[in-house]
Short mmCIF file of C-alpha atoms and ligand atoms in Angstrom, two decimals:
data_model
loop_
_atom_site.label_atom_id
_atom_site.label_comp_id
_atom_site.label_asym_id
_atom_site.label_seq_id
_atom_site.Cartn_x
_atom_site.Cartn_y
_atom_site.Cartn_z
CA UNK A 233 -31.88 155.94 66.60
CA UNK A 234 -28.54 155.73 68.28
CA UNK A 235 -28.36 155.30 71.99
CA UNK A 236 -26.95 158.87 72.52
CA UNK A 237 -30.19 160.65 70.60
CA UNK A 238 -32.40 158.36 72.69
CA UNK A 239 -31.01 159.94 76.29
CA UNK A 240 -30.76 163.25 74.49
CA UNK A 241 -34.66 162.76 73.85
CA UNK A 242 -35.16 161.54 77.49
CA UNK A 243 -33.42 163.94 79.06
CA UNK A 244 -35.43 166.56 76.81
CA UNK A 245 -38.57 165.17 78.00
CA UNK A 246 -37.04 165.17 81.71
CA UNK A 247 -36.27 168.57 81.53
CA UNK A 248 -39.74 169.67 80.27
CA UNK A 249 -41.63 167.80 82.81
CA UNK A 250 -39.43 169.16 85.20
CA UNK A 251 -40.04 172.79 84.43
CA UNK A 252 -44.09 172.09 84.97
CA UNK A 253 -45.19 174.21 87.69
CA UNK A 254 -47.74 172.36 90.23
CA UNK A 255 -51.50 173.54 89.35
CA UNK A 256 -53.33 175.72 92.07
CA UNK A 257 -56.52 174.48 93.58
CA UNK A 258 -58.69 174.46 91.24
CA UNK A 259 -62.09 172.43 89.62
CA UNK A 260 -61.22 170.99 86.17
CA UNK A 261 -63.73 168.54 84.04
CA UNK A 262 -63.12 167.08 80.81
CA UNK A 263 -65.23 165.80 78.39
CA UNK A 264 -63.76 163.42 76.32
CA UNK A 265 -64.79 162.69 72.98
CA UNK A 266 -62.48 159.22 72.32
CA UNK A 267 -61.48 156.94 74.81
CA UNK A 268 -57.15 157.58 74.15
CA UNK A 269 -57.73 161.45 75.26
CA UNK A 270 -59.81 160.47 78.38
CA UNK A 271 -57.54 157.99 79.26
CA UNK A 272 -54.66 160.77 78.52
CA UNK A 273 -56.24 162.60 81.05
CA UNK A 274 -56.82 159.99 83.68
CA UNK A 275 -53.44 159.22 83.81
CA UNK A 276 -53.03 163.23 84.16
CA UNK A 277 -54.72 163.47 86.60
CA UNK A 278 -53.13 161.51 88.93
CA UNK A 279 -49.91 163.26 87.78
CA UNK A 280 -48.34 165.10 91.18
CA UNK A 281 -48.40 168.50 89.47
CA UNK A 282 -52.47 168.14 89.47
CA UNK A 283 -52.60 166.58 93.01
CA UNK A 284 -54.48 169.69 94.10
CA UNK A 285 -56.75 169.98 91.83
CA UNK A 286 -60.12 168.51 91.63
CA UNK A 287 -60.89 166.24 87.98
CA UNK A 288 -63.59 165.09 86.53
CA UNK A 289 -63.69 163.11 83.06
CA UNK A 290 -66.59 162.49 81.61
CA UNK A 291 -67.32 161.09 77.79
CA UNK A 292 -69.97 162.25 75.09
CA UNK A 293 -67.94 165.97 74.33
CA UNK A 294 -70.18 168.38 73.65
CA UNK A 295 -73.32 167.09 74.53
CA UNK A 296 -72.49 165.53 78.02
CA UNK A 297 -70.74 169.55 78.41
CA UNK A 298 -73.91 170.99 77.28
CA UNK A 299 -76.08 169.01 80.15
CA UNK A 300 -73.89 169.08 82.71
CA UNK A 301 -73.15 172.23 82.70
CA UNK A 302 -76.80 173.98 82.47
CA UNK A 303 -77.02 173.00 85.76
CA UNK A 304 -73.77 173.02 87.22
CA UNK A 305 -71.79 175.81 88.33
CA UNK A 306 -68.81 176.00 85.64
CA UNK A 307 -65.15 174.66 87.36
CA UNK A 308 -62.11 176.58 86.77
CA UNK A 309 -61.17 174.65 83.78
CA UNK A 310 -63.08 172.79 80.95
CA UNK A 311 -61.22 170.55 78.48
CA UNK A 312 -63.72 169.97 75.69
CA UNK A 313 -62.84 167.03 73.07
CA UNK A 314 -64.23 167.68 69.67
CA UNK A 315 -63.91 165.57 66.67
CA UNK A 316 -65.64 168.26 64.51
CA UNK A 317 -64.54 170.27 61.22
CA UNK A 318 -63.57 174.06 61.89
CA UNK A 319 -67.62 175.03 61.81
CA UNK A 320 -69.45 172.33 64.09
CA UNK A 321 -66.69 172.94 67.02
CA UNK A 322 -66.81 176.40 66.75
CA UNK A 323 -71.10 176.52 66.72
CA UNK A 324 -70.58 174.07 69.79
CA UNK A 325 -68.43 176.31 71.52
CA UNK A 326 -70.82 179.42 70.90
CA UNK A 327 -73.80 176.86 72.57
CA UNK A 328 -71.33 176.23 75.12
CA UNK A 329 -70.66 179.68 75.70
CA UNK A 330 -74.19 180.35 77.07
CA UNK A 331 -73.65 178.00 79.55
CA UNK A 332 -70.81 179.19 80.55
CA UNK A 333 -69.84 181.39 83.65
CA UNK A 334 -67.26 184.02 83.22
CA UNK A 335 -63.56 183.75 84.21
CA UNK A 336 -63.77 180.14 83.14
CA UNK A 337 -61.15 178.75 80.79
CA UNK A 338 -61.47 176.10 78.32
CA UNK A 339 -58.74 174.46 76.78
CA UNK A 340 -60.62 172.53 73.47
CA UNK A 341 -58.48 169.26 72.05
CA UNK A 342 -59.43 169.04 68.43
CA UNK A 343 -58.86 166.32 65.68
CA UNK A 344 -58.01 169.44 62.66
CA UNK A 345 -54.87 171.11 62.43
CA UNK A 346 -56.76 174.87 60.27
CA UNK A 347 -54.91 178.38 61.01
CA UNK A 348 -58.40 180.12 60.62
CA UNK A 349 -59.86 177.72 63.43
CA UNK A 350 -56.84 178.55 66.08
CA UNK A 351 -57.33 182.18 65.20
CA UNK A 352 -61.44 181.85 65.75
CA UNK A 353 -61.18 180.13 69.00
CA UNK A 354 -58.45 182.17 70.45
CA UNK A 355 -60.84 185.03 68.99
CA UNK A 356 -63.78 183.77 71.52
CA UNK A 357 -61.46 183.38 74.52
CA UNK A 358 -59.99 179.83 74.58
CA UNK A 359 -57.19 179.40 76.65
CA UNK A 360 -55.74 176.61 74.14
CA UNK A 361 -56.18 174.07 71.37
CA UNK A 362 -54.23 171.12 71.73
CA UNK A 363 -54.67 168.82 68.31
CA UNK A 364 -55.12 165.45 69.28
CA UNK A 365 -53.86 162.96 69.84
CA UNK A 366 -52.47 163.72 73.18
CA UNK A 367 -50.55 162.62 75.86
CA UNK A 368 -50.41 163.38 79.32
CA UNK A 369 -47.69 165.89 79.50
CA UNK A 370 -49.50 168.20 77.04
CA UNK A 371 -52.26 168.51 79.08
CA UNK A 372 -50.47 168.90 82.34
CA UNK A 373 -48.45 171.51 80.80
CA UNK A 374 -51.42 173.20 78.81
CA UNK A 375 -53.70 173.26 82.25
CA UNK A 376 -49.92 174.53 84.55
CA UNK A 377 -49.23 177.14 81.91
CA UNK A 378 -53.35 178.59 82.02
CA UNK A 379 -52.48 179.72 85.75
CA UNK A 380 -48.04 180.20 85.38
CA UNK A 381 -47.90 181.65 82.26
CA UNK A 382 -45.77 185.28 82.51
CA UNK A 383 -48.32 188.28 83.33
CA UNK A 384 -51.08 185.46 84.43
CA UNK A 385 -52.99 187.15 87.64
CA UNK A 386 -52.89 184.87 90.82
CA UNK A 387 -55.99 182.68 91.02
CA UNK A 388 -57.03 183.61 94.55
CA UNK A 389 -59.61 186.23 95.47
CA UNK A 390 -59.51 187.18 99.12
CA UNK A 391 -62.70 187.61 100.99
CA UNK A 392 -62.65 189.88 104.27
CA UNK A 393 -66.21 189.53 106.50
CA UNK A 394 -65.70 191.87 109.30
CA UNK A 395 -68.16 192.39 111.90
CA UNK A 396 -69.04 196.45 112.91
CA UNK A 397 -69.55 194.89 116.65
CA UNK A 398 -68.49 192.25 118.03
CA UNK A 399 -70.41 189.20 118.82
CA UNK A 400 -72.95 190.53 115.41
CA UNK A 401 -72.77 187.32 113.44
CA UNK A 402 -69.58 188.67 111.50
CA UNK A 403 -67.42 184.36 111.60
CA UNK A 404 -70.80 182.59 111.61
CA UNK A 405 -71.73 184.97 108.01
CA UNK A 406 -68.08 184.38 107.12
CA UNK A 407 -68.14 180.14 107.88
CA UNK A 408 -71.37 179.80 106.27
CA UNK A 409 -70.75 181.85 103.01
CA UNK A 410 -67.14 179.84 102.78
CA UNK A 411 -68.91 176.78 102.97
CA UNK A 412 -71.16 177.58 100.42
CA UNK A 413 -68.84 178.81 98.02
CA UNK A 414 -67.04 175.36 98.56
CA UNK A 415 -70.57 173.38 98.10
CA UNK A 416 -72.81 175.50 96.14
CA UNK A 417 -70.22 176.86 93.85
CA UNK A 418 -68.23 174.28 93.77
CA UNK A 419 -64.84 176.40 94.28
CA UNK A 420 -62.04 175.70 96.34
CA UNK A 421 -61.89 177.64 99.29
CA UNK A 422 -59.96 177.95 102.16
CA UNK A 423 -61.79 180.12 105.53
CA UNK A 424 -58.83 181.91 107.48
CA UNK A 425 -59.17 182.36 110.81
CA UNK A 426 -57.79 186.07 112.06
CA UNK A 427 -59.29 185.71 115.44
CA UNK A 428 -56.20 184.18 116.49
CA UNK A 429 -56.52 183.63 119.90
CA UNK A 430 -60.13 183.29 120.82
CA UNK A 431 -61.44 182.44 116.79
CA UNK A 432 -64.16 179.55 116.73
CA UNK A 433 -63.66 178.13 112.42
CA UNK A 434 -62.44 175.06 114.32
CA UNK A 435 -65.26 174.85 116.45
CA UNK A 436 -67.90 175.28 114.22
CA UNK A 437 -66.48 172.93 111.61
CA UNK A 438 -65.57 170.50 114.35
CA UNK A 439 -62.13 170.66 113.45
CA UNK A 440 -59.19 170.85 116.52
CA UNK A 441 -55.88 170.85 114.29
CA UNK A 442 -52.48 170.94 116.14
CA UNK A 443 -51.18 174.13 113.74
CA UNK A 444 -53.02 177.05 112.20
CA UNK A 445 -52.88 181.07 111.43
CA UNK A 446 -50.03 181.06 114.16
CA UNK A 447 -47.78 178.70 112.43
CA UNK A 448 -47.19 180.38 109.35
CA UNK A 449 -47.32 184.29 111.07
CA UNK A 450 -44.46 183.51 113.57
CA UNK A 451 -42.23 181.39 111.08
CA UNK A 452 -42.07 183.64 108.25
CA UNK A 453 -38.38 182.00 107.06
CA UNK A 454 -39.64 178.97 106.77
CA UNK A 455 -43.40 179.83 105.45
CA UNK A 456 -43.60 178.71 101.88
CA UNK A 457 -46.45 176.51 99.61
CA UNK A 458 -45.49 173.33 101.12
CA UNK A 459 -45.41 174.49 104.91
CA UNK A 460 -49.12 176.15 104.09
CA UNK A 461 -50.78 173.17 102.32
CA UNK A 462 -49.53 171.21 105.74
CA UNK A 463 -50.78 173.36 108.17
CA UNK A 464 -54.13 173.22 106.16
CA UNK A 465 -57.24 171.03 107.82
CA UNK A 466 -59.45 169.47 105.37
CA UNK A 467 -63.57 170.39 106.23
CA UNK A 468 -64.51 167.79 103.35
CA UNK A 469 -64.81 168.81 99.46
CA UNK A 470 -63.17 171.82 98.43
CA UNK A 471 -63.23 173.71 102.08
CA UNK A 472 -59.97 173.69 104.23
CA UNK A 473 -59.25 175.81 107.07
CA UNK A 474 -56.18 177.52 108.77
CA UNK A 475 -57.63 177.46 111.92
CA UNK A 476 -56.48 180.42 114.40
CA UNK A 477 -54.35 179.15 117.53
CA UNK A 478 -57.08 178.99 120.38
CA UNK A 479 -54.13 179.09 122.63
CA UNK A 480 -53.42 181.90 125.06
CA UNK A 481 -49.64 181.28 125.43
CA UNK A 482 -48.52 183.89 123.22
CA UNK A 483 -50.26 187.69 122.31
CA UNK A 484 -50.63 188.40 119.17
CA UNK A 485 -49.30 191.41 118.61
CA UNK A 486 -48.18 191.34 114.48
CA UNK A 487 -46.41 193.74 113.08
CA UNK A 488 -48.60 196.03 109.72
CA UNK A 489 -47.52 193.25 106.89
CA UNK A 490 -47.11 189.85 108.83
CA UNK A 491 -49.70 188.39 107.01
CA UNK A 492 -48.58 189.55 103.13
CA UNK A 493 -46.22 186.43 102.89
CA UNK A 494 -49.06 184.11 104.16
CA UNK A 495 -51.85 185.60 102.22
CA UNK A 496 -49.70 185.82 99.27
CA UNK A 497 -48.80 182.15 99.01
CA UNK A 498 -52.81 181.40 99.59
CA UNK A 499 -53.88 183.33 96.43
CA UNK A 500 -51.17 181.51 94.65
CA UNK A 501 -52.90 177.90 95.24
CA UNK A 502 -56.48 178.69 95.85
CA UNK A 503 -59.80 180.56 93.92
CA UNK A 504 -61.35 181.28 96.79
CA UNK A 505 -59.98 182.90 100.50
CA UNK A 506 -62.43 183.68 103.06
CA UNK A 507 -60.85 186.07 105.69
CA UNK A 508 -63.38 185.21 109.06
CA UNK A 509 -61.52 189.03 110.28
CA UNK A 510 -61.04 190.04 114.42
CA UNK A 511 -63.07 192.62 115.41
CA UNK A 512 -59.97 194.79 116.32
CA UNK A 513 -58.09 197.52 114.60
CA UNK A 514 -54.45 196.89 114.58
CA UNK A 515 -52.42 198.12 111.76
CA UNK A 516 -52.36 194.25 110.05
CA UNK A 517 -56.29 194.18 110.50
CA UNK A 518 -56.70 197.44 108.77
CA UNK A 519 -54.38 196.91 106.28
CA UNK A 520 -56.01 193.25 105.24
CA UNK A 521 -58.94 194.38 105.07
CA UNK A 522 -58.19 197.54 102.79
CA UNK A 523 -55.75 194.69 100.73
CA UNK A 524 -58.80 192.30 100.18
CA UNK A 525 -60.25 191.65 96.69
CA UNK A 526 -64.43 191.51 98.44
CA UNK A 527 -65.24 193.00 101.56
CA UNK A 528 -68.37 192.12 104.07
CA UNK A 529 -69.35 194.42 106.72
CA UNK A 530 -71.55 192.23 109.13
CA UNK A 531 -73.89 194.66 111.08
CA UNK A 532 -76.73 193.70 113.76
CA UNK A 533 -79.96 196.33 113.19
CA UNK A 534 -78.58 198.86 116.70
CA UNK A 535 -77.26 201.95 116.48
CA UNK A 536 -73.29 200.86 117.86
CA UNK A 537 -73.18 198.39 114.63
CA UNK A 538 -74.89 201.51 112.28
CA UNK A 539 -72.21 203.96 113.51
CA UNK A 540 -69.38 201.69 113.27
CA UNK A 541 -70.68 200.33 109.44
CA UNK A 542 -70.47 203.91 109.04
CA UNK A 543 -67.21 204.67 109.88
CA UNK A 544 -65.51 201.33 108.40
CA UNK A 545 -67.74 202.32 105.19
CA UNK A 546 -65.81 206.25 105.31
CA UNK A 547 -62.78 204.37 106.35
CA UNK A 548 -62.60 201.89 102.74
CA UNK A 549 -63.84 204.49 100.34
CA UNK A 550 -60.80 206.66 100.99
CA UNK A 551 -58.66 203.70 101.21
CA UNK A 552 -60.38 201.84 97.98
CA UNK A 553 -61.35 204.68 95.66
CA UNK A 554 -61.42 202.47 92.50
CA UNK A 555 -63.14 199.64 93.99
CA UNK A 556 -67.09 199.08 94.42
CA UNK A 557 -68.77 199.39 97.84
CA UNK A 558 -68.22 196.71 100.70
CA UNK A 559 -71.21 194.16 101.08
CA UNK A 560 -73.16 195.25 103.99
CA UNK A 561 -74.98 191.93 106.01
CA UNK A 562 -77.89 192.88 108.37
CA UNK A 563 -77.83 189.89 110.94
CA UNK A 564 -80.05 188.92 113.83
CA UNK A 565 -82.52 191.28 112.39
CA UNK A 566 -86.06 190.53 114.45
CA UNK A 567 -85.06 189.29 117.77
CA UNK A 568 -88.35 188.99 119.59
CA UNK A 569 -89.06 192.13 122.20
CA UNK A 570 -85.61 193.51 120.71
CA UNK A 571 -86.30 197.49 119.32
CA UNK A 572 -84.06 197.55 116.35
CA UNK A 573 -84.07 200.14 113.56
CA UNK A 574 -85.60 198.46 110.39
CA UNK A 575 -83.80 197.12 107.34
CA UNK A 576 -84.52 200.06 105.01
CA UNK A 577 -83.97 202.63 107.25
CA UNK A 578 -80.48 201.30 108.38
CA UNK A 579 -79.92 200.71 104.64
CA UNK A 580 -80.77 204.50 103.57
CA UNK A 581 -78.37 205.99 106.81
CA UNK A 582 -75.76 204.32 105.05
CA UNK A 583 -76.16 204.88 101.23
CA UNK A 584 -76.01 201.19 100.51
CA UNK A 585 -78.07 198.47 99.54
CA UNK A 586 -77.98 195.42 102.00
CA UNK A 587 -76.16 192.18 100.33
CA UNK A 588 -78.45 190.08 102.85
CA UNK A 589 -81.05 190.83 105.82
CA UNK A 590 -80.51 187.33 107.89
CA UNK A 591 -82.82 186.68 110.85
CA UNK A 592 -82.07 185.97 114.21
CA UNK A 593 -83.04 182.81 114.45
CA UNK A 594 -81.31 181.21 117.87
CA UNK A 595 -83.19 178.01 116.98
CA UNK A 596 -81.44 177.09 113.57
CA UNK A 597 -77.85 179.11 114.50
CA UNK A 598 -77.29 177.80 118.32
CA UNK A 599 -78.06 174.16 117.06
CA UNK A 600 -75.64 174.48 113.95
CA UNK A 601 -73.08 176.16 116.58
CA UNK A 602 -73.45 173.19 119.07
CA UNK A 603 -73.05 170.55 116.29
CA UNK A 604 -70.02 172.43 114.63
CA UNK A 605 -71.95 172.31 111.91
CA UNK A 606 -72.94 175.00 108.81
CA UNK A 607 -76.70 175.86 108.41
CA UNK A 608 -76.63 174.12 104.77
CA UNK A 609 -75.90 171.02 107.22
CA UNK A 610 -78.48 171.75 109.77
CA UNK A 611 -81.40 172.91 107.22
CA UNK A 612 -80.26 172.10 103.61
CA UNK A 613 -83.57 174.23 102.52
CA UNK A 614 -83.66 177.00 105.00
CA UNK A 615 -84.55 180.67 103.91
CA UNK A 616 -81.23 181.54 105.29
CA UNK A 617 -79.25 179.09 103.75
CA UNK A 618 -80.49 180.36 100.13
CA UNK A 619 -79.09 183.99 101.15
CA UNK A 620 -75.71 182.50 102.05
CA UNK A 621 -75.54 180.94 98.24
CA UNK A 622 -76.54 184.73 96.93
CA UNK A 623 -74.10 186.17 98.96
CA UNK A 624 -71.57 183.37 98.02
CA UNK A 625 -72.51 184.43 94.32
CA UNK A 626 -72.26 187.63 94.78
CA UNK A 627 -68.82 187.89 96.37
CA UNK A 628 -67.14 185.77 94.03
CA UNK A 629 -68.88 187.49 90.85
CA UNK A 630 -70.13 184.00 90.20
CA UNK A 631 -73.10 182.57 89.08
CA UNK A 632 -75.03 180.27 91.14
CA UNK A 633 -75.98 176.62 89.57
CA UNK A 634 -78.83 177.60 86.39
CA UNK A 635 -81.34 174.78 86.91
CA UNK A 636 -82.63 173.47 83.81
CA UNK A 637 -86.42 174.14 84.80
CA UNK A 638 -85.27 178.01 84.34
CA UNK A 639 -86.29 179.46 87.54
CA UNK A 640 -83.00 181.29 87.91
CA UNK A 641 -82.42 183.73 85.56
CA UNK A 642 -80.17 182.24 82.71
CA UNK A 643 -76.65 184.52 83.08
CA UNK A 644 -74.95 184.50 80.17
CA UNK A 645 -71.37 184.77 80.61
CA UNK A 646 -69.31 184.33 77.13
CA UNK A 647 -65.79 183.48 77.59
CA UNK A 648 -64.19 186.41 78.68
CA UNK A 649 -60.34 184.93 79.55
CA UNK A 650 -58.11 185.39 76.94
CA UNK A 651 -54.77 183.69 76.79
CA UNK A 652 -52.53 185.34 78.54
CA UNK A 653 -49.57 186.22 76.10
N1 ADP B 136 -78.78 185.07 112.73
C1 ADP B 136 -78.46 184.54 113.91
N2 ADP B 136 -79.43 184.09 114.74
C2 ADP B 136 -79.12 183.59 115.95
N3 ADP B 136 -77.86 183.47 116.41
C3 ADP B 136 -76.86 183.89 115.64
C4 ADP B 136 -77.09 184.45 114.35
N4 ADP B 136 -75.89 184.78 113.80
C5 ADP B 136 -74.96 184.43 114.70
N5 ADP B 136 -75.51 183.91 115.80
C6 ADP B 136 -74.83 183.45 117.03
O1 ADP B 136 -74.21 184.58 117.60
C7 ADP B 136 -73.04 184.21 118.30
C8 ADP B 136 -71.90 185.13 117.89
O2 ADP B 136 -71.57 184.87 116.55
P1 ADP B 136 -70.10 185.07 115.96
O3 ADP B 136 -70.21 184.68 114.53
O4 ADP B 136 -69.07 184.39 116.78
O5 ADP B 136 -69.93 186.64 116.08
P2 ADP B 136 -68.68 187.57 115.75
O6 ADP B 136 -67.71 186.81 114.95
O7 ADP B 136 -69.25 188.74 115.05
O8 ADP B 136 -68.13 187.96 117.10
C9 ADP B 136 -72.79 182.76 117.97
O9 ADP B 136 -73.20 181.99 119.06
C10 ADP B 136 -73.69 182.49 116.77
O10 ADP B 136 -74.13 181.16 116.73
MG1 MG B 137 -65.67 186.43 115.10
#
């Protein structure tokens, strides 16, 4: 090859690499089948486009995928490695597929190059086959182009938890299910805080960053990706938080779409935003909360909280008339010498079933609050802490972990992502 086709062929390379968009936060595993495409990915995944996202390799293809994930939750992304002919990979994948939670996408590396097989996987929802061998740059460009391809949705799904009252419970719910969306479900999530001024996230994850909510509302020229992922705090695996200002030294008086830009950018680079929302009703509160993908109405068992579910409820089904009902929480239900009105009855007022009826219990929620801790932290097997993983499933549509002894019921999700042409 003469010298000039060899930088022609460099530069080509340069130029593709180059065009890679950065992956968003997301949970990837592979499982390798030969050691050159698991050590293809290793070298991946220290590549800086994948820097955000979380990988795991493991080897043993199929069979490792098949245990690990029947009682796992499913990441974002699975890269399966098969050295089968066209009908042992594709009876895998239809195994696999039991085990597998919807909205994930699998990208399978195969060692057969057979039209009928492309057409039969892309026919059951995989995102890609890549015929090995492979290098590195395939798969960073395979897993970028899964979330940048043209007409792709954003990854992000925004969570609002709203409180009908204040002081009800509304940013300990919201904490609590972010953290267990980040733990349980293993998804990337980042827990906003909109109480700007007087907001506790930092508190009760025992976080004081410098910069927050305030940085990126009040410097909207120079908000972008970068200036977001720095004003992020890290509240250990898979949880961050954009912690309000605490600060009194300026009001916060923002006009109807100052957060757009900021929320925007979020579901860009993230699965999983938990909106811990002010009990206020400016124009940018209302118009979050009508914008967000899941809404939770956190209500204590009075009739102030009832009236004001009520309205909030009338409020969103005008606003939202193609989208399903808000979750409604019942908090610090059976607070000794406390008359409240019962579960059912509050329940039946409304017209909705309750996503969750928590207790008060000032025992297990002032300790966690004193600690900055979550109640997973405080009491790993608590009643309550088992409602904040249903009502993590729930809001995210996800599945929680299927343990193998069956005492969940077995959700079978096929894949339902088709590449997006
Ligand atoms: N189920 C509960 N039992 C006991 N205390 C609770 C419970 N839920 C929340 N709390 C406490 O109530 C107080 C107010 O909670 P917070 O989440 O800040 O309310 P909001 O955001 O709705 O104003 C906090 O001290 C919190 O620890
Ligand atoms: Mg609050």
């Amino acid at each position: 090859m003469s010298d000039r086709v060899q930088e022609k062929d460099a530069e080509s390379v340069a130029d593709a690499s180059a065009l890679i968009a950065p992956v968003p936060r997301i949970t990837m595993h592979a499982f390798c089948a030969t050691g050159a495409t698991e050590a293809a990915i290793e070298v991946a995944s220290k590549d800086r486009r994948l820097l955000k996202a979380q990988v795991t390799t493991s080897s043993g293809g199929l069979g490792t995928a098949l245990n690990v994930l029947c009682d796992q939750p499913s990441p974002n992304v699975i890269i399966l490695e098969s050295t089968d002919d066209r009908d042992a990979l594709l009876a895998g994948l239809d195994q696999l597929a039991e085990h597998c939670e919807a909205g994930t996408k699998v990208l399978v590396i195969g060692h057969v190059n057979d039209v009928l097989l492309y057409r039969e996987l892309t026919r059951r929802g995989v995102s890609e086959y890549l015929i090995a061998p492979v290098k590195p740059l395939d798969i960073i460009q395979s897993v970028s182009e899964l979330y940048h391809a043209p007409g792709t949705d954003p990854i992000g799904r925004t969570i609002a938890v709203i409180g009908a009252k204040g002081g009800v419970g509304s940013s300990t719910v919201a904490h609590n299910l972010a953290w267990a969306i980040a733990r349980q479900l293993a998804t990337s999530t980042v827990i906003v805080d909109l109480d700007i001024a007087f907001g506790t996230a930092g508190l009760d994850f025992n976080q004081d960053p410098s910069q927050g909510v305030a940085d990126a509302v009040f410097a909207p020229e120079r908000l972008d990706g970068n200036l977001v992922d720095r004003l992020l705090a890290k509240c250990g695996d898979n949880l961050s938080l954009l912690a309000g200002a605490a600060m009194l030294d300026r009001t916060i008086d923002l006009t109807e779409n100052a957060l757009d830009q900021l929320l925007d950018l979020l579901r860009v680079s993230t699965p999983s935003i938990v909106l811990d929302m002010p009990h206020t009703w400016t124009s940018w509160a209302r118009r979050t909360l009508i914008g967000a993908d899941e809404i939770v109405i956190v209500a204590a068992p009075e009739l102030a909280s009832l009236r004001n579910t009520k309205n909030i409820l009338d409020v969103l089904k005008t606003a939202r008339p193609n989208d399903g009902k808000p979750k409604v929480v019942l908090n610090l239900t059976g607070m000794p010498k406390r008359p409240e009105i019962a579960p059912a009855e509050f329940a039946k007022a409304l017209e909705v079933e309750l996503a969750a009826v928590v207790p008060f219990d000032a025992q297990l929620f002032g300790t966690a609050a004193n600690n900055g801790q979550m109640v997973a932290e405080v009491q790993p097997g608590s009643k309550v802490n088992t409602l904040f993983v249903e009502l993590a499933a729930s809001v995210t549509g996800r599945t929680e972990p299927k343990r193998k002894s069956g005492l969940l019921a077995p959700i079978i999700a096929k894949f339902t992502r088709r590449k997006a042409s």
